[in-house]
């Protein structure tokens, strides 16, 4: 799902191994202090007081030293205020971490650093180069607009959920076939999907890109669908419509329990009988997205704005995973277990990339992060993926940025067929 993390565009290329010497554990207190300082910095920036804005952003970054957006603020503000020393320090940190800032930041650095920026710019370009490989498996025609979700049944058939055209599509031998039209059931748009006992479960909601969307109208929930006929077998909805709530991703654990994340409401729901029960909630959740099961039956939640959370199903404890200070796990949308790793689809940074994340035995620390693919020519906002016996498949070209509210194609944008890929 498309999100905007700030007023600057940035890129991150992750480091690999976590060690005890550089492990960062973000506390709730540090997060709150950082947010307070950041908000002061944004306010100062809007008032044109860049010096004060820089001071606040540096304070915010001290509390959250693995947050690339804050580092981007510092690099830009230091350059714009003529603080060459701080600008150079931030730029070198970008280069050392594999970070390539957006065009505005890079221009500000060039203006501030002059000839000294040349080597940094060369490194930035190298960091943005394509890496890894994936094979195109399907191309969905442009009539299926803004493909978000993907699932695979026990027969090896693939299913895709769309946001703008509002449908679920099954890939048959002769091509894609619509099996559910959201408009016939007032579902709006489809997002995450999974299978349990032969039934397809899909989250739905009305949101800005839903065709014909009207603010405050519509509903969000989960539909259970017959994958052969497209018949709706059951529906769970959240009371209150789409006011500050939107079910996004969904997963089923090995014991057959279904969980869904609420991207707007900051909760994780469990399907219990005919009820969606809010099992996990935390004031520190920013935007819950992908869900995956740990090897011992707990959950890992991708939070678009904070990283990865460990959700203990026995105790109810919610813990933000520790990670190396030079690794950013922000901007993760899709998350799925594939073999012994978690595969994370990170579209909140530039370039977009697919990551393999390895956890510690207790599931509460990130011990290794490997870039499996990034900046491939076919990438156009990858979203969700699914683990299959023969590999990991994912939506590589959702094209979220091409759509305005109401599902209209943005002026000047050209919608292309949606690429579905498999990691090599």
mmCIF file of N, CA and C in Angstrom, residues 6 13 28 83 107 129 143 195 228 235 245 248 282 299 314 331 347 350 389 411:
data_model
loop_
_atom_site.group_PDB
_atom_site.id
_atom_site.type_symbol
_atom_site.label_atom_id
_atom_site.label_comp_id
_atom_site.label_asym_id
_atom_site.label_seq_id
_atom_site.Cartn_x
_atom_site.Cartn_y
_atom_site.Cartn_z
ATOM 1 N N UNK A 6 7.326 11.448 4.233
ATOM 2 C CA UNK A 6 7.801 12.791 4.562
ATOM 3 C C UNK A 6 7.910 13.658 3.324
ATOM 4 N N UNK A 13 20.089 1.296 0.965
ATOM 5 C CA UNK A 13 20.552 -0.036 0.614
ATOM 6 C C UNK A 13 21.065 -0.655 1.895
ATOM 7 N N UNK A 28 9.931 2.943 23.280
ATOM 8 C CA UNK A 28 8.788 3.827 23.058
ATOM 9 C C UNK A 28 9.105 5.253 23.481
ATOM 10 N N UNK A 83 25.916 24.886 6.644
ATOM 11 C CA UNK A 83 26.662 24.134 7.659
ATOM 12 C C UNK A 83 27.375 22.986 6.958
ATOM 13 N N UNK A 107 20.877 17.968 -4.760
ATOM 14 C CA UNK A 107 21.184 19.293 -5.314
ATOM 15 C C UNK A 107 21.690 20.229 -4.224
ATOM 16 N N UNK A 129 21.775 1.642 -8.377
ATOM 17 C CA UNK A 129 21.833 0.713 -9.503
ATOM 18 C C UNK A 129 21.061 -0.563 -9.196
ATOM 19 N N UNK A 143 -6.677 -3.486 -17.888
ATOM 20 C CA UNK A 143 -8.053 -3.394 -17.381
ATOM 21 C C UNK A 143 -8.136 -3.757 -15.900
ATOM 22 N N UNK A 195 -5.144 -18.277 1.809
ATOM 23 C CA UNK A 195 -5.997 -19.458 1.711
ATOM 24 C C UNK A 195 -6.019 -20.227 3.019
ATOM 25 N N UNK A 228 -13.473 -21.288 -6.782
ATOM 26 C CA UNK A 228 -13.919 -21.842 -8.060
ATOM 27 C C UNK A 228 -15.065 -21.037 -8.654
ATOM 28 N N UNK A 235 -18.646 -13.127 5.569
ATOM 29 C CA UNK A 235 -18.094 -11.771 5.614
ATOM 30 C C UNK A 235 -17.968 -11.335 7.069
ATOM 31 N N UNK A 245 -10.027 3.397 10.130
ATOM 32 C CA UNK A 245 -9.711 1.972 10.142
ATOM 33 C C UNK A 245 -9.764 1.436 8.703
ATOM 34 N N UNK A 248 -5.850 -4.265 6.001
ATOM 35 C CA UNK A 248 -4.896 -4.204 4.898
ATOM 36 C C UNK A 248 -4.369 -5.581 4.523
ATOM 37 N N UNK A 282 -1.409 -1.065 19.949
ATOM 38 C CA UNK A 282 -0.284 -0.379 20.588
ATOM 39 C C UNK A 282 -0.277 1.076 20.135
ATOM 40 N N UNK A 299 3.841 -13.835 15.794
ATOM 41 C CA UNK A 299 3.675 -13.018 14.593
ATOM 42 C C UNK A 299 4.739 -11.935 14.499
ATOM 43 N N UNK A 314 1.011 -15.724 23.073
ATOM 44 C CA UNK A 314 0.727 -16.305 24.393
ATOM 45 C C UNK A 314 0.586 -15.230 25.464
ATOM 46 N N UNK A 331 9.187 1.441 5.846
ATOM 47 C CA UNK A 331 8.637 1.401 4.502
ATOM 48 C C UNK A 331 8.380 0.006 3.965
ATOM 49 N N UNK A 347 8.651 -0.786 -0.203
ATOM 50 C CA UNK A 347 8.368 0.214 -1.229
ATOM 51 C C UNK A 347 8.296 1.628 -0.681
ATOM 52 N N UNK A 350 13.527 4.509 -1.807
ATOM 53 C CA UNK A 350 13.919 4.514 -3.205
ATOM 54 C C UNK A 350 15.387 4.119 -3.299
ATOM 55 N N UNK A 389 5.846 -23.412 -3.224
ATOM 56 C CA UNK A 389 6.876 -24.455 -3.183
ATOM 57 C C UNK A 389 8.028 -24.222 -4.149
ATOM 58 N N UNK A 411 -2.816 12.821 -14.197
ATOM 59 C CA UNK A 411 -2.522 13.528 -15.439
ATOM 60 C C UNK A 411 -1.070 13.296 -15.846
#
